Amino acid sequence: AKAPMLGAGCILYHMDPTGVYILVIRHNDNFGNGRKLELVFGGYSDNVDPTYLHTAAREVEEETGGFYKRDMILKTLQSGKGVKI
């Protein structure tokens, strides 16, 4: 059964001694008003998403054009390593 949720997403970041680096994407907005920055890679749940972790992993893969693979993101989320909620 599909999990009862509206959506999920991730903020992709890297921390090291020099600071925190956050990955953002820039794109045209839907209203033609110019460019905007997106910090969260996420969106609505699909019928194929059994959990919110699956939604987040699928959205990251889609919104990065497949650069970050769904399976890798899902494994990271499920492991709890480096995951902050």
Short mmCIF file of N, CA, C and O in Angstrom, two decimals:
data_model
loop_
_atom_site.label_atom_id
_atom_site.label_comp_id
_atom_site.label_asym_id
_atom_site.label_seq_id
_atom_site.Cartn_x
_atom_site.Cartn_y
_atom_site.Cartn_z
N ALA A 1 0.84 -1.19 0.00
CA ALA A 1 0.00 0.00 0.00
C ALA A 1 0.87 1.24 0.00
O ALA A 1 1.92 1.26 0.62
N LYS A 2 0.40 2.24 -0.69
CA LYS A 2 1.14 3.49 -0.79
C LYS A 2 1.09 4.23 0.54
O LYS A 2 0.07 4.28 1.20
N ALA A 3 2.21 4.80 0.93
CA ALA A 3 2.28 5.55 2.18
C ALA A 3 1.46 6.83 2.06
O ALA A 3 1.47 7.48 1.01
N PRO A 4 0.71 7.21 3.10
CA PRO A 4 -0.08 8.44 3.05
C PRO A 4 0.79 9.68 3.23
O PRO A 4 1.22 9.98 4.33
N MET A 5 1.11 10.36 2.14
CA MET A 5 1.97 11.53 2.21
C MET A 5 1.70 12.42 1.01
O MET A 5 1.09 12.00 0.05
N LEU A 6 2.19 13.62 1.06
CA LEU A 6 2.05 14.54 -0.05
C LEU A 6 3.33 14.66 -0.86
O LEU A 6 3.28 14.77 -2.07
N GLY A 7 4.47 14.64 -0.20
CA GLY A 7 5.73 14.79 -0.92
C GLY A 7 6.92 14.68 0.01
O GLY A 7 6.77 14.57 1.23
N ALA A 8 8.10 14.68 -0.60
CA ALA A 8 9.34 14.57 0.16
C ALA A 8 10.48 15.13 -0.68
O ALA A 8 10.35 15.28 -1.89
N GLY A 9 11.62 15.39 -0.04
CA GLY A 9 12.76 15.91 -0.77
C GLY A 9 14.02 15.87 0.06
O GLY A 9 14.01 15.40 1.20
N CYS A 10 15.11 16.36 -0.53
CA CYS A 10 16.42 16.36 0.11
C CYS A 10 17.12 17.68 -0.13
O CYS A 10 16.91 18.32 -1.16
N ILE A 11 17.95 18.05 0.82
CA ILE A 11 18.91 19.13 0.61
C ILE A 11 20.27 18.45 0.54
O ILE A 11 20.67 17.75 1.47
N LEU A 12 20.97 18.61 -0.58
CA LEU A 12 22.26 17.96 -0.77
C LEU A 12 23.36 18.90 -0.30
O LEU A 12 23.45 20.05 -0.74
N TYR A 13 24.20 18.39 0.62
CA TYR A 13 25.26 19.23 1.18
C TYR A 13 26.50 18.41 1.46
O TYR A 13 26.46 17.18 1.53
N HIS A 14 27.61 19.12 1.63
CA HIS A 14 28.89 18.51 1.99
C HIS A 14 29.50 19.38 3.08
O HIS A 14 29.51 20.60 2.97
N MET A 15 29.99 18.74 4.14
CA MET A 15 30.65 19.47 5.22
C MET A 15 32.10 19.01 5.32
O MET A 15 32.38 17.82 5.24
N ASP A 16 33.00 19.97 5.46
CA ASP A 16 34.40 19.66 5.74
C ASP A 16 34.95 20.80 6.59
O ASP A 16 34.23 21.75 6.91
N PRO A 17 36.22 20.75 6.98
CA PRO A 17 36.76 21.79 7.86
C PRO A 17 36.69 23.20 7.29
O PRO A 17 36.73 24.18 8.05
N THR A 18 36.56 23.34 5.98
CA THR A 18 36.51 24.69 5.39
C THR A 18 35.11 25.27 5.35
O THR A 18 34.94 26.43 5.05
N GLY A 19 34.10 24.45 5.61
CA GLY A 19 32.75 24.98 5.62
C GLY A 19 31.71 23.98 5.16
O GLY A 19 31.98 22.79 5.00
N VAL A 20 30.51 24.51 4.97
CA VAL A 20 29.38 23.72 4.50
C VAL A 20 29.07 24.17 3.07
O VAL A 20 28.95 25.37 2.80
N TYR A 21 28.94 23.21 2.16
CA TYR A 21 28.65 23.50 0.76
C TYR A 21 27.30 22.90 0.42
O TYR A 21 27.08 21.71 0.60
N ILE A 22 26.40 23.74 -0.05
CA ILE A 22 25.04 23.31 -0.37
C ILE A 22 24.86 23.36 -1.87
O ILE A 22 25.17 24.36 -2.52
N LEU A 23 24.35 22.26 -2.43
CA LEU A 23 24.09 22.20 -3.86
C LEU A 23 22.75 22.85 -4.17
O LEU A 23 21.73 22.50 -3.58
N VAL A 24 22.75 23.83 -5.06
CA VAL A 24 21.51 24.47 -5.51
C VAL A 24 21.43 24.37 -7.01
O VAL A 24 22.44 24.20 -7.70
N ILE A 25 20.22 24.44 -7.55
CA ILE A 25 20.04 24.46 -9.00
C ILE A 25 19.38 25.78 -9.38
O ILE A 25 18.64 26.38 -8.60
N ARG A 26 19.70 26.24 -10.56
CA ARG A 26 19.12 27.48 -11.07
C ARG A 26 18.33 27.15 -12.32
O ARG A 26 18.80 26.43 -13.19
N HIS A 27 17.13 27.65 -12.42
CA HIS A 27 16.31 27.39 -13.59
C HIS A 27 15.31 28.52 -13.78
O HIS A 27 15.10 29.35 -12.90
N ASN A 28 14.68 28.52 -14.94
CA ASN A 28 13.61 29.48 -15.19
C ASN A 28 12.38 29.05 -14.41
O ASN A 28 12.05 27.87 -14.34
N ASP A 29 11.69 30.03 -13.82
CA ASP A 29 10.48 29.67 -13.10
C ASP A 29 9.34 29.44 -14.08
O ASP A 29 9.43 29.75 -15.26
N ASN A 30 8.27 28.90 -13.60
CA ASN A 30 7.13 28.54 -14.45
C ASN A 30 6.36 29.75 -14.97
O ASN A 30 5.55 29.62 -15.87
N PHE A 31 6.61 30.92 -14.40
CA PHE A 31 5.84 32.09 -14.77
C PHE A 31 6.60 33.04 -15.69
O PHE A 31 6.10 34.09 -16.03
N GLY A 32 7.81 32.66 -16.10
CA GLY A 32 8.57 33.48 -17.02
C GLY A 32 9.14 34.74 -16.41
O GLY A 32 9.48 35.67 -17.12
N ASN A 33 9.24 34.80 -15.10
CA ASN A 33 9.72 36.01 -14.42
C ASN A 33 11.23 36.04 -14.24
O ASN A 33 11.74 36.84 -13.50
N GLY A 34 11.93 35.15 -14.86
CA GLY A 34 13.38 35.12 -14.69
C GLY A 34 13.84 33.82 -14.08
O GLY A 34 13.20 32.79 -14.20
N ARG A 35 14.96 33.90 -13.38
CA ARG A 35 15.55 32.69 -12.80
C ARG A 35 15.33 32.66 -11.30
O ARG A 35 15.22 33.69 -10.65
N LYS A 36 15.28 31.44 -10.77
CA LYS A 36 15.21 31.29 -9.32
C LYS A 36 16.12 30.15 -8.91
O LYS A 36 16.47 29.29 -9.70
N LEU A 37 16.53 30.18 -7.67
CA LEU A 37 17.39 29.14 -7.12
C LEU A 37 16.53 28.14 -6.36
O LEU A 37 15.61 28.52 -5.65
N GLU A 38 16.85 26.88 -6.51
CA GLU A 38 16.17 25.81 -5.77
C GLU A 38 17.17 25.17 -4.83
O GLU A 38 18.26 24.78 -5.23
N LEU A 39 16.80 25.04 -3.59
CA LEU A 39 17.65 24.44 -2.58
C LEU A 39 17.22 23.00 -2.30
O LEU A 39 18.04 22.14 -2.04
N VAL A 40 15.95 22.73 -2.37
CA VAL A 40 15.41 21.41 -2.06
C VAL A 40 15.12 20.66 -3.36
O VAL A 40 14.48 21.19 -4.25
N PHE A 41 15.61 19.44 -3.44
CA PHE A 41 15.30 18.56 -4.54
C PHE A 41 14.17 17.67 -4.06
O PHE A 41 14.37 16.77 -3.26
N GLY A 42 12.96 17.93 -4.50
CA GLY A 42 11.83 17.16 -4.01
C GLY A 42 10.58 17.43 -4.80
O GLY A 42 10.57 18.19 -5.76
N GLY A 43 9.52 16.78 -4.39
CA GLY A 43 8.24 16.95 -5.06
C GLY A 43 7.19 16.03 -4.49
O GLY A 43 7.37 15.43 -3.43
N TYR A 44 6.11 15.92 -5.24
CA TYR A 44 4.97 15.12 -4.80
C TYR A 44 5.21 13.64 -4.96
O TYR A 44 5.95 13.20 -5.84
N SER A 45 4.54 12.86 -4.13
CA SER A 45 4.60 11.41 -4.21
C SER A 45 3.87 10.91 -5.45
O SER A 45 2.88 11.50 -5.86
N ASP A 46 4.39 9.84 -6.03
CA ASP A 46 3.73 9.15 -7.13
C ASP A 46 3.17 7.84 -6.62
O ASP A 46 3.56 7.36 -5.56
N ASN A 47 2.30 7.22 -7.39
CA ASN A 47 1.75 5.92 -7.01
C ASN A 47 2.81 4.84 -6.90
O ASN A 47 2.59 3.83 -6.25
N VAL A 48 3.96 5.05 -7.54
CA VAL A 48 5.03 4.05 -7.49
C VAL A 48 5.89 4.16 -6.24
O VAL A 48 6.72 3.30 -5.98
N ASP A 49 5.71 5.21 -5.43
CA ASP A 49 6.53 5.45 -4.25
C ASP A 49 5.92 4.79 -3.02
O ASP A 49 4.91 5.27 -2.50
N PRO A 50 6.52 3.71 -2.51
CA PRO A 50 5.95 3.05 -1.33
C PRO A 50 6.19 3.82 -0.03
O PRO A 50 5.44 3.65 0.93
N THR A 51 7.23 4.66 0.03
CA THR A 51 7.54 5.42 1.24
C THR A 51 8.02 6.82 0.86
O THR A 51 8.36 7.08 -0.31
N TYR A 52 8.10 7.69 1.86
CA TYR A 52 8.62 9.04 1.61
C TYR A 52 10.09 9.01 1.21
O TYR A 52 10.56 9.88 0.48
N LEU A 53 10.85 8.01 1.66
CA LEU A 53 12.25 7.89 1.25
C LEU A 53 12.35 7.62 -0.24
O LEU A 53 13.23 8.15 -0.93
N HIS A 54 11.46 6.79 -0.76
CA HIS A 54 11.43 6.50 -2.19
C HIS A 54 11.07 7.76 -2.99
O HIS A 54 11.63 8.02 -4.05
N THR A 55 10.13 8.55 -2.46
CA THR A 55 9.77 9.81 -3.12
C THR A 55 10.97 10.74 -3.19
O THR A 55 11.28 11.30 -4.24
N ALA A 56 11.66 10.91 -2.07
CA ALA A 56 12.82 11.79 -2.02
C ALA A 56 13.90 11.33 -2.99
O ALA A 56 14.46 12.13 -3.73
N ALA A 57 14.19 10.03 -3.00
CA ALA A 57 15.24 9.50 -3.88
C ALA A 57 14.87 9.68 -5.35
O ALA A 57 15.70 10.07 -6.16
N ARG A 58 13.62 9.42 -5.69
CA ARG A 58 13.17 9.58 -7.08
C ARG A 58 13.26 11.04 -7.51
O ARG A 58 13.73 11.36 -8.61
N GLU A 59 12.83 11.95 -6.64
CA GLU A 59 12.87 13.37 -6.97
C GLU A 59 14.29 13.88 -7.15
O GLU A 59 14.56 14.69 -8.04
N VAL A 60 15.22 13.44 -6.31
CA VAL A 60 16.62 13.85 -6.46
C VAL A 60 17.14 13.39 -7.81
O VAL A 60 17.78 14.16 -8.55
N GLU A 61 16.87 12.14 -8.18
CA GLU A 61 17.34 11.64 -9.48
C GLU A 61 16.74 12.45 -10.62
O GLU A 61 17.45 12.88 -11.54
N GLU A 62 15.44 12.70 -10.57
CA GLU A 62 14.77 13.45 -11.63
C GLU A 62 15.30 14.88 -11.74
O GLU A 62 15.59 15.36 -12.83
N GLU A 63 15.42 15.56 -10.61
CA GLU A 63 15.76 16.97 -10.63
C GLU A 63 17.25 17.24 -10.85
O GLU A 63 17.63 18.38 -11.13
N THR A 64 18.08 16.22 -10.74
CA THR A 64 19.50 16.38 -11.08
C THR A 64 19.80 15.78 -12.45
O THR A 64 20.95 15.61 -12.81
N GLY A 65 18.75 15.47 -13.20
CA GLY A 65 18.93 14.92 -14.54
C GLY A 65 19.62 13.56 -14.52
O GLY A 65 20.32 13.20 -15.46
N GLY A 66 19.45 12.82 -13.44
CA GLY A 66 20.05 11.50 -13.33
C GLY A 66 21.48 11.49 -12.84
O GLY A 66 22.10 10.44 -12.75
N PHE A 67 22.03 12.67 -12.50
CA PHE A 67 23.41 12.73 -12.01
C PHE A 67 23.55 11.92 -10.72
O PHE A 67 24.49 11.16 -10.55
N TYR A 68 22.61 12.12 -9.79
CA TYR A 68 22.57 11.31 -8.57
C TYR A 68 21.53 10.22 -8.79
O TYR A 68 20.36 10.51 -9.04
N LYS A 69 21.94 8.97 -8.70
CA LYS A 69 21.06 7.85 -9.00
C LYS A 69 20.15 7.54 -7.82
O LYS A 69 20.55 7.60 -6.66
N ARG A 70 18.93 7.19 -8.15
CA ARG A 70 17.89 6.89 -7.17
C ARG A 70 18.33 5.83 -6.16
O ARG A 70 18.12 6.00 -4.96
N ASP A 71 18.93 4.75 -6.64
CA ASP A 71 19.34 3.66 -5.73
C ASP A 71 20.38 4.13 -4.72
O ASP A 71 20.32 3.77 -3.54
N MET A 72 21.34 4.95 -5.17
CA MET A 72 22.38 5.46 -4.28
C MET A 72 21.78 6.39 -3.22
O MET A 72 22.11 6.29 -2.04
N ILE A 73 20.88 7.28 -3.63
CA ILE A 73 20.23 8.20 -2.69
C ILE A 73 19.38 7.40 -1.71
O ILE A 73 19.43 7.65 -0.49
N LEU A 74 18.63 6.43 -2.20
CA LEU A 74 17.77 5.64 -1.33
C LEU A 74 18.59 4.87 -0.30
O LEU A 74 18.24 4.85 0.89
N LYS A 75 19.70 4.26 -0.70
CA LYS A 75 20.55 3.54 0.24
C LYS A 75 21.10 4.47 1.30
O LYS A 75 21.18 4.12 2.48
N THR A 76 21.50 5.68 0.90
CA THR A 76 22.02 6.65 1.86
C THR A 76 20.93 7.05 2.85
O THR A 76 21.16 7.11 4.06
N LEU A 77 19.73 7.32 2.35
CA LEU A 77 18.63 7.70 3.23
C LEU A 77 18.27 6.57 4.19
O LEU A 77 18.05 6.80 5.38
N GLN A 78 18.24 5.35 3.68
CA GLN A 78 17.87 4.21 4.52
C GLN A 78 18.93 3.90 5.57
O GLN A 78 18.61 3.40 6.64
N SER A 79 20.19 4.20 5.27
CA SER A 79 21.27 3.93 6.22
C SER A 79 21.27 4.89 7.39
O SER A 79 21.78 4.57 8.47
N GLY A 80 20.73 6.08 7.19
CA GLY A 80 20.73 7.08 8.24
C GLY A 80 22.06 7.82 8.38
O GLY A 80 22.18 8.75 9.15
N LYS A 81 23.08 7.42 7.62
CA LYS A 81 24.39 8.07 7.70
C LYS A 81 24.34 9.40 6.95
O LYS A 81 24.01 9.46 5.78
N GLY A 82 24.67 10.45 7.65
CA GLY A 82 24.68 11.76 7.01
C GLY A 82 23.30 12.33 6.77
O GLY A 82 23.16 13.32 6.10
N VAL A 83 22.29 11.68 7.32
CA VAL A 83 20.92 12.14 7.11
C VAL A 83 20.46 12.93 8.32
O VAL A 83 20.56 12.47 9.45
N LYS A 84 19.99 14.13 8.07
CA LYS A 84 19.43 14.99 9.12
C LYS A 84 17.96 15.25 8.78
O LYS A 84 17.65 15.59 7.65
N ILE A 85 17.09 15.06 9.73
CA ILE A 85 15.66 15.30 9.49
C ILE A 85 15.18 16.36 10.45
O ILE A 85 15.53 16.41 11.58
#
